[in-house]
Amino acid sequence: MTSFFKKILSWIIAFVCAALIVMIVSRYEKEVLSAYYTSIEFTLKRRLCDGSFVASVVLLAIGGLIGIAEHGGLDALKYALWRLKERVVHPRIEEREDNESYYDFVKAREEREKAPFVFLLVIGFVFLAFAVILAL
């Protein structure tokens, strides 16, 4: 599989997941909410707007968290949890000199390849724009 195909595949999968979220929210509003709230009319335009907004929020949140994590925003938390796991797994081993310091942990993270996340943000903004257009 070529690198270009892998990139296109991730865009397609993200778009399909967002479209599935739109369909699930739309179906939920049609079947459940319209039966419960009989005074409110759930038109197709409203259901698509609500579904697109939910899909955009999900994609933007996931893409944002991945972006923050990949650029070091959660390194302290990752390091603290890793050290806690080491203490639980190996409780009798005293502090060893070969323990990785926070500096070494951050340097090792900087050297590895970053996970792609921009496609989630772009598709999230596309669905957000679609929701805003439908809301007007």
PDB file of N, CA and C in Angstrom, residues 39-135:
ATOM      1  N   SER A  39     -44.809  18.343  19.662  1.00  0.00           N
ATOM      2  CA  SER A  39     -45.058  19.730  19.273  1.00  0.00           C
ATOM      3  C   SER A  39     -43.931  20.310  18.412  1.00  0.00           C
ATOM      4  N   ILE A  40     -42.783  19.649  18.370  1.00  0.00           N
ATOM      5  CA  ILE A  40     -41.646  20.139  17.597  1.00  0.00           C
ATOM      6  C   ILE A  40     -41.568  19.344  16.298  1.00  0.00           C
ATOM      7  N   GLU A  41     -41.378  20.085  15.205  1.00  0.00           N
ATOM      8  CA  GLU A  41     -41.247  19.421  13.908  1.00  0.00           C
ATOM      9  C   GLU A  41     -39.764  19.198  13.593  1.00  0.00           C
ATOM     10  N   PHE A  42     -39.392  17.955  13.414  1.00  0.00           N
ATOM     11  CA  PHE A  42     -38.017  17.605  13.084  1.00  0.00           C
ATOM     12  C   PHE A  42     -37.925  17.391  11.574  1.00  0.00           C
ATOM     13  N   THR A  43     -37.661  18.482  10.857  1.00  0.00           N
ATOM     14  CA  THR A  43     -37.544  18.404   9.403  1.00  0.00           C
ATOM     15  C   THR A  43     -36.208  17.776   9.027  1.00  0.00           C
ATOM     16  N   LEU A  44     -36.110  17.404   7.770  1.00  0.00           N
ATOM     17  CA  LEU A  44     -34.860  16.813   7.286  1.00  0.00           C
ATOM     18  C   LEU A  44     -33.711  17.807   7.418  1.00  0.00           C
ATOM     19  N   LYS A  45     -33.974  19.072   7.117  1.00  0.00           N
ATOM     20  CA  LYS A  45     -32.934  20.095   7.227  1.00  0.00           C
ATOM     21  C   LYS A  45     -32.433  20.215   8.667  1.00  0.00           C
ATOM     22  N   ARG A  46     -33.343  20.208   9.613  1.00  0.00           N
ATOM     23  CA  ARG A  46     -32.944  20.313  11.016  1.00  0.00           C
ATOM     24  C   ARG A  46     -32.164  19.086  11.452  1.00  0.00           C
ATOM     25  N   ARG A  47     -32.622  17.910  11.051  1.00  0.00           N
ATOM     26  CA  ARG A  47     -31.937  16.687  11.450  1.00  0.00           C
ATOM     27  C   ARG A  47     -30.533  16.632  10.866  1.00  0.00           C
ATOM     28  N   LEU A  48     -30.370  17.030   9.602  1.00  0.00           N
ATOM     29  CA  LEU A  48     -29.041  17.046   8.989  1.00  0.00           C
ATOM     30  C   LEU A  48     -28.140  18.091   9.648  1.00  0.00           C
ATOM     31  N   CYS A  49     -28.712  19.231  10.003  1.00  0.00           N
ATOM     32  CA  CYS A  49     -27.943  20.271  10.689  1.00  0.00           C
ATOM     33  C   CYS A  49     -27.454  19.772  12.044  1.00  0.00           C
ATOM     34  N   ASP A  50     -28.346  19.181  12.821  1.00  0.00           N
ATOM     35  CA  ASP A  50     -27.960  18.664  14.137  1.00  0.00           C
ATOM     36  C   ASP A  50     -26.925  17.553  14.021  1.00  0.00           C
ATOM     37  N   GLY A  51     -27.133  16.637  13.088  1.00  0.00           N
ATOM     38  CA  GLY A  51     -26.184  15.543  12.897  1.00  0.00           C
ATOM     39  C   GLY A  51     -24.818  16.029  12.441  1.00  0.00           C
ATOM     40  N   SER A  52     -24.798  17.021  11.541  1.00  0.00           N
ATOM     41  CA  SER A  52     -23.523  17.566  11.074  1.00  0.00           C
ATOM     42  C   SER A  52     -22.788  18.280  12.196  1.00  0.00           C
ATOM     43  N   PHE A  53     -23.543  18.968  13.041  1.00  0.00           N
ATOM     44  CA  PHE A  53     -22.908  19.660  14.165  1.00  0.00           C
ATOM     45  C   PHE A  53     -22.296  18.657  15.136  1.00  0.00           C
ATOM     46  N   VAL A  54     -23.025  17.599  15.453  1.00  0.00           N
ATOM     47  CA  VAL A  54     -22.495  16.585  16.376  1.00  0.00           C
ATOM     48  C   VAL A  54     -21.252  15.917  15.779  1.00  0.00           C
ATOM     49  N   ALA A  55     -21.308  15.574  14.485  1.00  0.00           N
ATOM     50  CA  ALA A  55     -20.153  14.947  13.833  1.00  0.00           C
ATOM     51  C   ALA A  55     -18.952  15.889  13.835  1.00  0.00           C
ATOM     52  N   SER A  56     -19.187  17.180  13.587  1.00  0.00           N
ATOM     53  CA  SER A  56     -18.068  18.127  13.575  1.00  0.00           C
ATOM     54  C   SER A  56     -17.457  18.277  14.961  1.00  0.00           C
ATOM     55  N   VAL A  57     -18.287  18.313  15.984  1.00  0.00           N
ATOM     56  CA  VAL A  57     -17.756  18.439  17.351  1.00  0.00           C
ATOM     57  C   VAL A  57     -16.911  17.218  17.713  1.00  0.00           C
ATOM     58  N   VAL A  58     -17.381  16.043  17.352  1.00  0.00           N
ATOM     59  CA  VAL A  58     -16.635  14.818  17.652  1.00  0.00           C
ATOM     60  C   VAL A  58     -15.287  14.818  16.933  1.00  0.00           C
ATOM     61  N   LEU A  59     -15.286  15.113  15.632  1.00  0.00           N
ATOM     62  CA  LEU A  59     -14.034  15.100  14.871  1.00  0.00           C
ATOM     63  C   LEU A  59     -13.076  16.193  15.337  1.00  0.00           C
ATOM     64  N   LEU A  60     -13.596  17.385  15.605  1.00  0.00           N
ATOM     65  CA  LEU A  60     -12.719  18.464  16.065  1.00  0.00           C
ATOM     66  C   LEU A  60     -12.136  18.160  17.442  1.00  0.00           C
ATOM     67  N   ALA A  61     -12.924  17.552  18.312  1.00  0.00           N
ATOM     68  CA  ALA A  61     -12.416  17.207  19.643  1.00  0.00           C
ATOM     69  C   ALA A  61     -11.337  16.139  19.561  1.00  0.00           C
ATOM     70  N   ILE A  62     -11.581  15.096  18.787  1.00  0.00           N
ATOM     71  CA  ILE A  62     -10.580  14.031  18.659  1.00  0.00           C
ATOM     72  C   ILE A  62      -9.318  14.555  17.984  1.00  0.00           C
ATOM     73  N   GLY A  63      -9.480  15.293  16.885  1.00  0.00           N
ATOM     74  CA  GLY A  63      -8.317  15.848  16.192  1.00  0.00           C
ATOM     75  C   GLY A  63      -7.538  16.822  17.056  1.00  0.00           C
ATOM     76  N   GLY A  64      -8.252  17.638  17.826  1.00  0.00           N
ATOM     77  CA  GLY A  64      -7.576  18.581  18.713  1.00  0.00           C
ATOM     78  C   GLY A  64      -6.799  17.884  19.809  1.00  0.00           C
ATOM     79  N   LEU A  65      -7.396  16.868  20.409  1.00  0.00           N
ATOM     80  CA  LEU A  65      -6.693  16.134  21.464  1.00  0.00           C
ATOM     81  C   LEU A  65      -5.470  15.403  20.926  1.00  0.00           C
ATOM     82  N   ILE A  66      -5.592  14.824  19.741  1.00  0.00           N
ATOM     83  CA  ILE A  66      -4.431  14.161  19.138  1.00  0.00           C
ATOM     84  C   ILE A  66      -3.336  15.185  18.848  1.00  0.00           C
ATOM     85  N   GLY A  67      -3.722  16.339  18.317  1.00  0.00           N
ATOM     86  CA  GLY A  67      -2.751  17.385  18.032  1.00  0.00           C
ATOM     87  C   GLY A  67      -2.045  17.878  19.283  1.00  0.00           C
ATOM     88  N   ILE A  68      -2.801  18.086  20.347  1.00  0.00           N
ATOM     89  CA  ILE A  68      -2.210  18.531  21.613  1.00  0.00           C
ATOM     90  C   ILE A  68      -1.261  17.471  22.161  1.00  0.00           C
ATOM     91  N   ALA A  69      -1.686  16.228  22.116  1.00  0.00           N
ATOM     92  CA  ALA A  69      -0.853  15.145  22.642  1.00  0.00           C
ATOM     93  C   ALA A  69       0.416  14.953  21.816  1.00  0.00           C
ATOM     94  N   GLU A  70       0.311  15.078  20.506  1.00  0.00           N
ATOM     95  CA  GLU A  70       1.479  14.871  19.646  1.00  0.00           C
ATOM     96  C   GLU A  70       2.493  16.000  19.745  1.00  0.00           C
ATOM     97  N   HIS A  71       2.069  17.162  20.184  1.00  0.00           N
ATOM     98  CA  HIS A  71       2.998  18.282  20.290  1.00  0.00           C
ATOM     99  C   HIS A  71       3.403  18.574  21.736  1.00  0.00           C
ATOM    100  N   GLY A  72       3.220  17.600  22.620  1.00  0.00           N
ATOM    101  CA  GLY A  72       3.775  17.693  23.960  1.00  0.00           C
ATOM    102  C   GLY A  72       2.862  18.236  25.027  1.00  0.00           C
ATOM    103  N   GLY A  73       1.618  18.490  24.726  1.00  0.00           N
ATOM    104  CA  GLY A  73       0.716  19.063  25.708  1.00  0.00           C
ATOM    105  C   GLY A  73       0.351  18.139  26.848  1.00  0.00           C
ATOM    106  N   LEU A  74       0.476  16.862  26.643  1.00  0.00           N
ATOM    107  CA  LEU A  74       0.111  15.891  27.674  1.00  0.00           C
ATOM    108  C   LEU A  74       1.306  15.058  28.145  1.00  0.00           C
ATOM    109  N   ASP A  75       2.503  15.529  27.872  1.00  0.00           N
ATOM    110  CA  ASP A  75       3.697  14.764  28.236  1.00  0.00           C
ATOM    111  C   ASP A  75       3.829  14.547  29.732  1.00  0.00           C
ATOM    112  N   ALA A  76       3.544  15.569  30.519  1.00  0.00           N
ATOM    113  CA  ALA A  76       3.680  15.432  31.974  1.00  0.00           C
ATOM    114  C   ALA A  76       2.717  14.382  32.509  1.00  0.00           C
ATOM    115  N   LEU A  77       1.496  14.394  32.001  1.00  0.00           N
ATOM    116  CA  LEU A  77       0.514  13.401  32.433  1.00  0.00           C
ATOM    117  C   LEU A  77       0.919  11.991  31.989  1.00  0.00           C
ATOM    118  N   LYS A  78       1.380  11.862  30.755  1.00  0.00           N
ATOM    119  CA  LYS A  78       1.835  10.553  30.270  1.00  0.00           C
ATOM    120  C   LYS A  78       2.990  10.025  31.120  1.00  0.00           C
ATOM    121  N   TYR A  79       3.940  10.915  31.424  1.00  0.00           N
ATOM    122  CA  TYR A  79       5.103  10.504  32.219  1.00  0.00           C
ATOM    123  C   TYR A  79       4.681  10.098  33.624  1.00  0.00           C
ATOM    124  N   ALA A  80       3.781  10.860  34.237  1.00  0.00           N
ATOM    125  CA  ALA A  80       3.325  10.540  35.597  1.00  0.00           C
ATOM    126  C   ALA A  80       2.600   9.194  35.624  1.00  0.00           C
ATOM    127  N   LEU A  81       1.759   8.942  34.632  1.00  0.00           N
ATOM    128  CA  LEU A  81       1.053   7.659  34.583  1.00  0.00           C
ATOM    129  C   LEU A  81       2.009   6.505  34.296  1.00  0.00           C
ATOM    130  N   TRP A  82       3.019   6.759  33.463  1.00  0.00           N
ATOM    131  CA  TRP A  82       4.007   5.721  33.177  1.00  0.00           C
ATOM    132  C   TRP A  82       4.797   5.378  34.446  1.00  0.00           C
ATOM    133  N   ARG A  83       5.192   6.404  35.221  1.00  0.00           N
ATOM    134  CA  ARG A  83       5.922   6.159  36.465  1.00  0.00           C
ATOM    135  C   ARG A  83       5.051   5.435  37.487  1.00  0.00           C
ATOM    136  N   LEU A  84       3.770   5.796  37.555  1.00  0.00           N
ATOM    137  CA  LEU A  84       2.851   5.119  38.461  1.00  0.00           C
ATOM    138  C   LEU A  84       2.715   3.646  38.079  1.00  0.00           C
ATOM    139  N   LYS A  85       2.612   3.367  36.802  1.00  0.00           N
ATOM    140  CA  LYS A  85       2.527   1.980  36.340  1.00  0.00           C
ATOM    141  C   LYS A  85       3.786   1.210  36.717  1.00  0.00           C
ATOM    142  N   GLU A  86       4.939   1.839  36.566  1.00  0.00           N
ATOM    143  CA  GLU A  86       6.191   1.181  36.935  1.00  0.00           C
ATOM    144  C   GLU A  86       6.233   0.874  38.426  1.00  0.00           C
ATOM    145  N   ARG A  87       5.729   1.756  39.240  1.00  0.00           N
ATOM    146  CA  ARG A  87       5.703   1.521  40.695  1.00  0.00           C
ATOM    147  C   ARG A  87       4.743   0.399  41.064  1.00  0.00           C
ATOM    148  N   VAL A  88       3.631   0.286  40.343  1.00  0.00           N
ATOM    149  CA  VAL A  88       2.652  -0.760  40.639  1.00  0.00           C
ATOM    150  C   VAL A  88       3.146  -2.112  40.133  1.00  0.00           C
ATOM    151  N   VAL A  89       3.720  -2.131  38.944  1.00  0.00           N
ATOM    152  CA  VAL A  89       4.174  -3.393  38.357  1.00  0.00           C
ATOM    153  C   VAL A  89       5.412  -3.926  39.070  1.00  0.00           C
ATOM    154  N   HIS A  90       6.326  -3.052  39.427  1.00  0.00           N
ATOM    155  CA  HIS A  90       7.570  -3.451  40.084  1.00  0.00           C
ATOM    156  C   HIS A  90       7.699  -2.726  41.428  1.00  0.00           C
ATOM    157  N   PRO A  91       6.906  -3.079  42.419  1.00  0.00           N
ATOM    158  CA  PRO A  91       6.917  -2.308  43.676  1.00  0.00           C
ATOM    159  C   PRO A  91       8.178  -2.491  44.515  1.00  0.00           C
ATOM    160  N   ARG A  92       8.871  -3.608  44.416  1.00  0.00           N
ATOM    161  CA  ARG A  92      10.015  -3.873  45.282  1.00  0.00           C
ATOM    162  C   ARG A  92      11.324  -3.312  44.735  1.00  0.00           C
ATOM    163  N   ILE A  93      11.334  -2.961  43.503  1.00  0.00           N
ATOM    164  CA  ILE A  93      12.567  -2.445  42.907  1.00  0.00           C
ATOM    165  C   ILE A  93      12.722  -0.990  43.319  1.00  0.00           C
ATOM    166  N   GLU A  94      13.833  -0.716  43.967  1.00  0.00           N
ATOM    167  CA  GLU A  94      14.109   0.655  44.413  1.00  0.00           C
ATOM    168  C   GLU A  94      14.486   1.505  43.196  1.00  0.00           C
ATOM    169  N   GLU A  95      14.661   2.757  43.455  1.00  0.00           N
ATOM    170  CA  GLU A  95      15.054   3.663  42.383  1.00  0.00           C
ATOM    171  C   GLU A  95      16.360   3.171  41.762  1.00  0.00           C
ATOM    172  N   ARG A  96      16.316   2.953  40.497  1.00  0.00           N
ATOM    173  CA  ARG A  96      17.502   2.508  39.777  1.00  0.00           C
ATOM    174  C   ARG A  96      18.065   3.661  38.962  1.00  0.00           C
ATOM    175  N   GLU A  97      19.306   3.584  38.657  1.00  0.00           N
ATOM    176  CA  GLU A  97      19.927   4.645  37.876  1.00  0.00           C
ATOM    177  C   GLU A  97      19.507   4.607  36.423  1.00  0.00           C
ATOM    178  N   ASP A  98      18.996   3.476  35.979  1.00  0.00           N
ATOM    179  CA  ASP A  98      18.605   3.388  34.578  1.00  0.00           C
ATOM    180  C   ASP A  98      17.164   3.844  34.340  1.00  0.00           C
ATOM    181  N   ASN A  99      16.498   4.384  35.382  1.00  0.00           N
ATOM    182  CA  ASN A  99      15.155   4.921  35.190  1.00  0.00           C
ATOM    183  C   ASN A  99      15.215   6.122  34.257  1.00  0.00           C
ATOM    184  N   GLU A 100      14.243   6.202  33.433  1.00  0.00           N
ATOM    185  CA  GLU A 100      14.182   7.278  32.457  1.00  0.00           C
ATOM    186  C   GLU A 100      13.679   8.560  33.129  1.00  0.00           C
ATOM    187  N   SER A 101      14.398   9.639  32.942  1.00  0.00           N
ATOM    188  CA  SER A 101      13.958  10.914  33.511  1.00  0.00           C
ATOM    189  C   SER A 101      12.907  11.541  32.599  1.00  0.00           C
ATOM    190  N   TYR A 102      12.279  12.586  33.104  1.00  0.00           N
ATOM    191  CA  TYR A 102      11.256  13.275  32.309  1.00  0.00           C
ATOM    192  C   TYR A 102      11.870  13.861  31.041  1.00  0.00           C
ATOM    193  N   TYR A 103      13.063  14.391  31.157  1.00  0.00           N
ATOM    194  CA  TYR A 103      13.759  14.947  29.999  1.00  0.00           C
ATOM    195  C   TYR A 103      13.979  13.874  28.934  1.00  0.00           C
ATOM    196  N   ASP A 104      14.436  12.701  29.344  1.00  0.00           N
ATOM    197  CA  ASP A 104      14.651  11.606  28.401  1.00  0.00           C
ATOM    198  C   ASP A 104      13.333  11.157  27.782  1.00  0.00           C
ATOM    199  N   PHE A 105      12.286  11.127  28.583  1.00  0.00           N
ATOM    200  CA  PHE A 105      10.960  10.742  28.100  1.00  0.00           C
ATOM    201  C   PHE A 105      10.478  11.697  27.006  1.00  0.00           C
ATOM    202  N   VAL A 106      10.661  12.994  27.236  1.00  0.00           N
ATOM    203  CA  VAL A 106      10.226  13.996  26.259  1.00  0.00           C
ATOM    204  C   VAL A 106      11.082  13.922  25.002  1.00  0.00           C
ATOM    205  N   LYS A 107      12.377  13.750  25.151  1.00  0.00           N
ATOM    206  CA  LYS A 107      13.258  13.645  23.985  1.00  0.00           C
ATOM    207  C   LYS A 107      12.919  12.414  23.143  1.00  0.00           C
ATOM    208  N   ALA A 108      12.600  11.303  23.782  1.00  0.00           N
ATOM    209  CA  ALA A 108      12.221  10.092  23.044  1.00  0.00           C
ATOM    210  C   ALA A 108      10.906  10.315  22.290  1.00  0.00           C
ATOM    211  N   ARG A 109       9.977  11.055  22.899  1.00  0.00           N
ATOM    212  CA  ARG A 109       8.713  11.338  22.242  1.00  0.00           C
ATOM    213  C   ARG A 109       8.925  12.251  21.041  1.00  0.00           C
ATOM    214  N   GLU A 110       9.811  13.211  21.163  1.00  0.00           N
ATOM    215  CA  GLU A 110      10.072  14.135  20.063  1.00  0.00           C
ATOM    216  C   GLU A 110      10.713  13.442  18.864  1.00  0.00           C
ATOM    217  N   GLU A 111      11.459  12.371  19.122  1.00  0.00           N
ATOM    218  CA  GLU A 111      12.153  11.679  18.046  1.00  0.00           C
ATOM    219  C   GLU A 111      11.249  10.761  17.232  1.00  0.00           C
ATOM    220  N   ARG A 112      10.186  10.287  17.829  1.00  0.00           N
ATOM    221  CA  ARG A 112       9.318   9.370  17.087  1.00  0.00           C
ATOM    222  C   ARG A 112       8.418  10.142  16.128  1.00  0.00           C
ATOM    223  N   GLU A 113       7.877   9.423  15.169  1.00  0.00           N
ATOM    224  CA  GLU A 113       7.030  10.036  14.146  1.00  0.00           C
ATOM    225  C   GLU A 113       5.696  10.472  14.751  1.00  0.00           C
ATOM    226  N   LYS A 114       5.225  11.609  14.332  1.00  0.00           N
ATOM    227  CA  LYS A 114       3.972  12.155  14.853  1.00  0.00           C
ATOM    228  C   LYS A 114       2.778  11.539  14.124  1.00  0.00           C
ATOM    229  N   ALA A 115       1.704  11.338  14.864  1.00  0.00           N
ATOM    230  CA  ALA A 115       0.476  10.795  14.281  1.00  0.00           C
ATOM    231  C   ALA A 115      -0.232  11.896  13.500  1.00  0.00           C
ATOM    232  N   PRO A 116      -0.769  11.568  12.344  1.00  0.00           N
ATOM    233  CA  PRO A 116      -1.498  12.590  11.576  1.00  0.00           C
ATOM    234  C   PRO A 116      -2.831  12.903  12.238  1.00  0.00           C
ATOM    235  N   PHE A 117      -3.203  14.169  12.206  1.00  0.00           N
ATOM    236  CA  PHE A 117      -4.476  14.565  12.805  1.00  0.00           C
ATOM    237  C   PHE A 117      -5.160  15.680  12.033  1.00  0.00           C
ATOM    238  N   VAL A 118      -4.480  16.291  11.077  1.00  0.00           N
ATOM    239  CA  VAL A 118      -5.028  17.436  10.360  1.00  0.00           C
ATOM    240  C   VAL A 118      -6.284  17.052   9.582  1.00  0.00           C
ATOM    241  N   PHE A 119      -6.330  15.849   9.056  1.00  0.00           N
ATOM    242  CA  PHE A 119      -7.495  15.438   8.283  1.00  0.00           C
ATOM    243  C   PHE A 119      -8.754  15.422   9.146  1.00  0.00           C
ATOM    244  N   LEU A 120      -8.619  15.100  10.431  1.00  0.00           N
ATOM    245  CA  LEU A 120      -9.777  15.141  11.320  1.00  0.00           C
ATOM    246  C   LEU A 120     -10.269  16.568  11.509  1.00  0.00           C
ATOM    247  N   LEU A 121      -9.352  17.502  11.644  1.00  0.00           N
ATOM    248  CA  LEU A 121      -9.735  18.902  11.812  1.00  0.00           C
ATOM    249  C   LEU A 121     -10.382  19.458  10.548  1.00  0.00           C
ATOM    250  N   VAL A 122      -9.832  19.125   9.400  1.00  0.00           N
ATOM    251  CA  VAL A 122     -10.377  19.640   8.138  1.00  0.00           C
ATOM    252  C   VAL A 122     -11.784  19.104   7.909  1.00  0.00           C
ATOM    253  N   ILE A 123     -11.968  17.814   8.067  1.00  0.00           N
ATOM    254  CA  ILE A 123     -13.298  17.236   7.859  1.00  0.00           C
ATOM    255  C   ILE A 123     -14.267  17.737   8.925  1.00  0.00           C
ATOM    256  N   GLY A 124     -13.792  17.928  10.146  1.00  0.00           N
ATOM    257  CA  GLY A 124     -14.631  18.500  11.191  1.00  0.00           C
ATOM    258  C   GLY A 124     -15.106  19.899  10.836  1.00  0.00           C
ATOM    259  N   PHE A 125     -14.207  20.719  10.299  1.00  0.00           N
ATOM    260  CA  PHE A 125     -14.597  22.068   9.891  1.00  0.00           C
ATOM    261  C   PHE A 125     -15.541  22.049   8.690  1.00  0.00           C
ATOM    262  N   VAL A 126     -15.372  21.084   7.798  1.00  0.00           N
ATOM    263  CA  VAL A 126     -16.296  20.959   6.661  1.00  0.00           C
ATOM    264  C   VAL A 126     -17.706  20.640   7.161  1.00  0.00           C
ATOM    265  N   PHE A 127     -17.812  19.707   8.082  1.00  0.00           N
ATOM    266  CA  PHE A 127     -19.125  19.365   8.621  1.00  0.00           C
ATOM    267  C   PHE A 127     -19.692  20.507   9.457  1.00  0.00           C
ATOM    268  N   LEU A 128     -18.850  21.259  10.132  1.00  0.00           N
ATOM    269  CA  LEU A 128     -19.309  22.425  10.887  1.00  0.00           C
ATOM    270  C   LEU A 128     -19.836  23.493   9.934  1.00  0.00           C
ATOM    271  N   ALA A 129     -19.148  23.724   8.834  1.00  0.00           N
ATOM    272  CA  ALA A 129     -19.621  24.686   7.840  1.00  0.00           C
ATOM    273  C   ALA A 129     -20.954  24.234   7.242  1.00  0.00           C
ATOM    274  N   PHE A 130     -21.093  22.945   6.979  1.00  0.00           N
ATOM    275  CA  PHE A 130     -22.341  22.406   6.464  1.00  0.00           C
ATOM    276  C   PHE A 130     -23.478  22.614   7.465  1.00  0.00           C
ATOM    277  N   ALA A 131     -23.188  22.419   8.746  1.00  0.00           N
ATOM    278  CA  ALA A 131     -24.206  22.623   9.782  1.00  0.00           C
ATOM    279  C   ALA A 131     -24.605  24.081   9.880  1.00  0.00           C
ATOM    280  N   VAL A 132     -23.630  24.995   9.762  1.00  0.00           N
ATOM    281  CA  VAL A 132     -23.944  26.419   9.827  1.00  0.00           C
ATOM    282  C   VAL A 132     -24.773  26.839   8.618  1.00  0.00           C
ATOM    283  N   ILE A 133     -24.433  26.321   7.452  1.00  0.00           N
ATOM    284  CA  ILE A 133     -25.206  26.641   6.242  1.00  0.00           C
ATOM    285  C   ILE A 133     -26.630  26.157   6.371  1.00  0.00           C
ATOM    286  N   LEU A 134     -26.810  24.964   6.912  1.00  0.00           N
ATOM    287  CA  LEU A 134     -28.167  24.436   7.098  1.00  0.00           C
ATOM    288  C   LEU A 134     -28.938  25.188   8.176  1.00  0.00           C
ATOM    289  N   ALA A 135     -28.224  25.735   9.148  1.00  0.00           N
ATOM    290  CA  ALA A 135     -28.896  26.447  10.229  1.00  0.00           C
ATOM    291  C   ALA A 135     -29.414  27.811   9.778  1.00  0.00           C
TER     292      ALA A 135
END
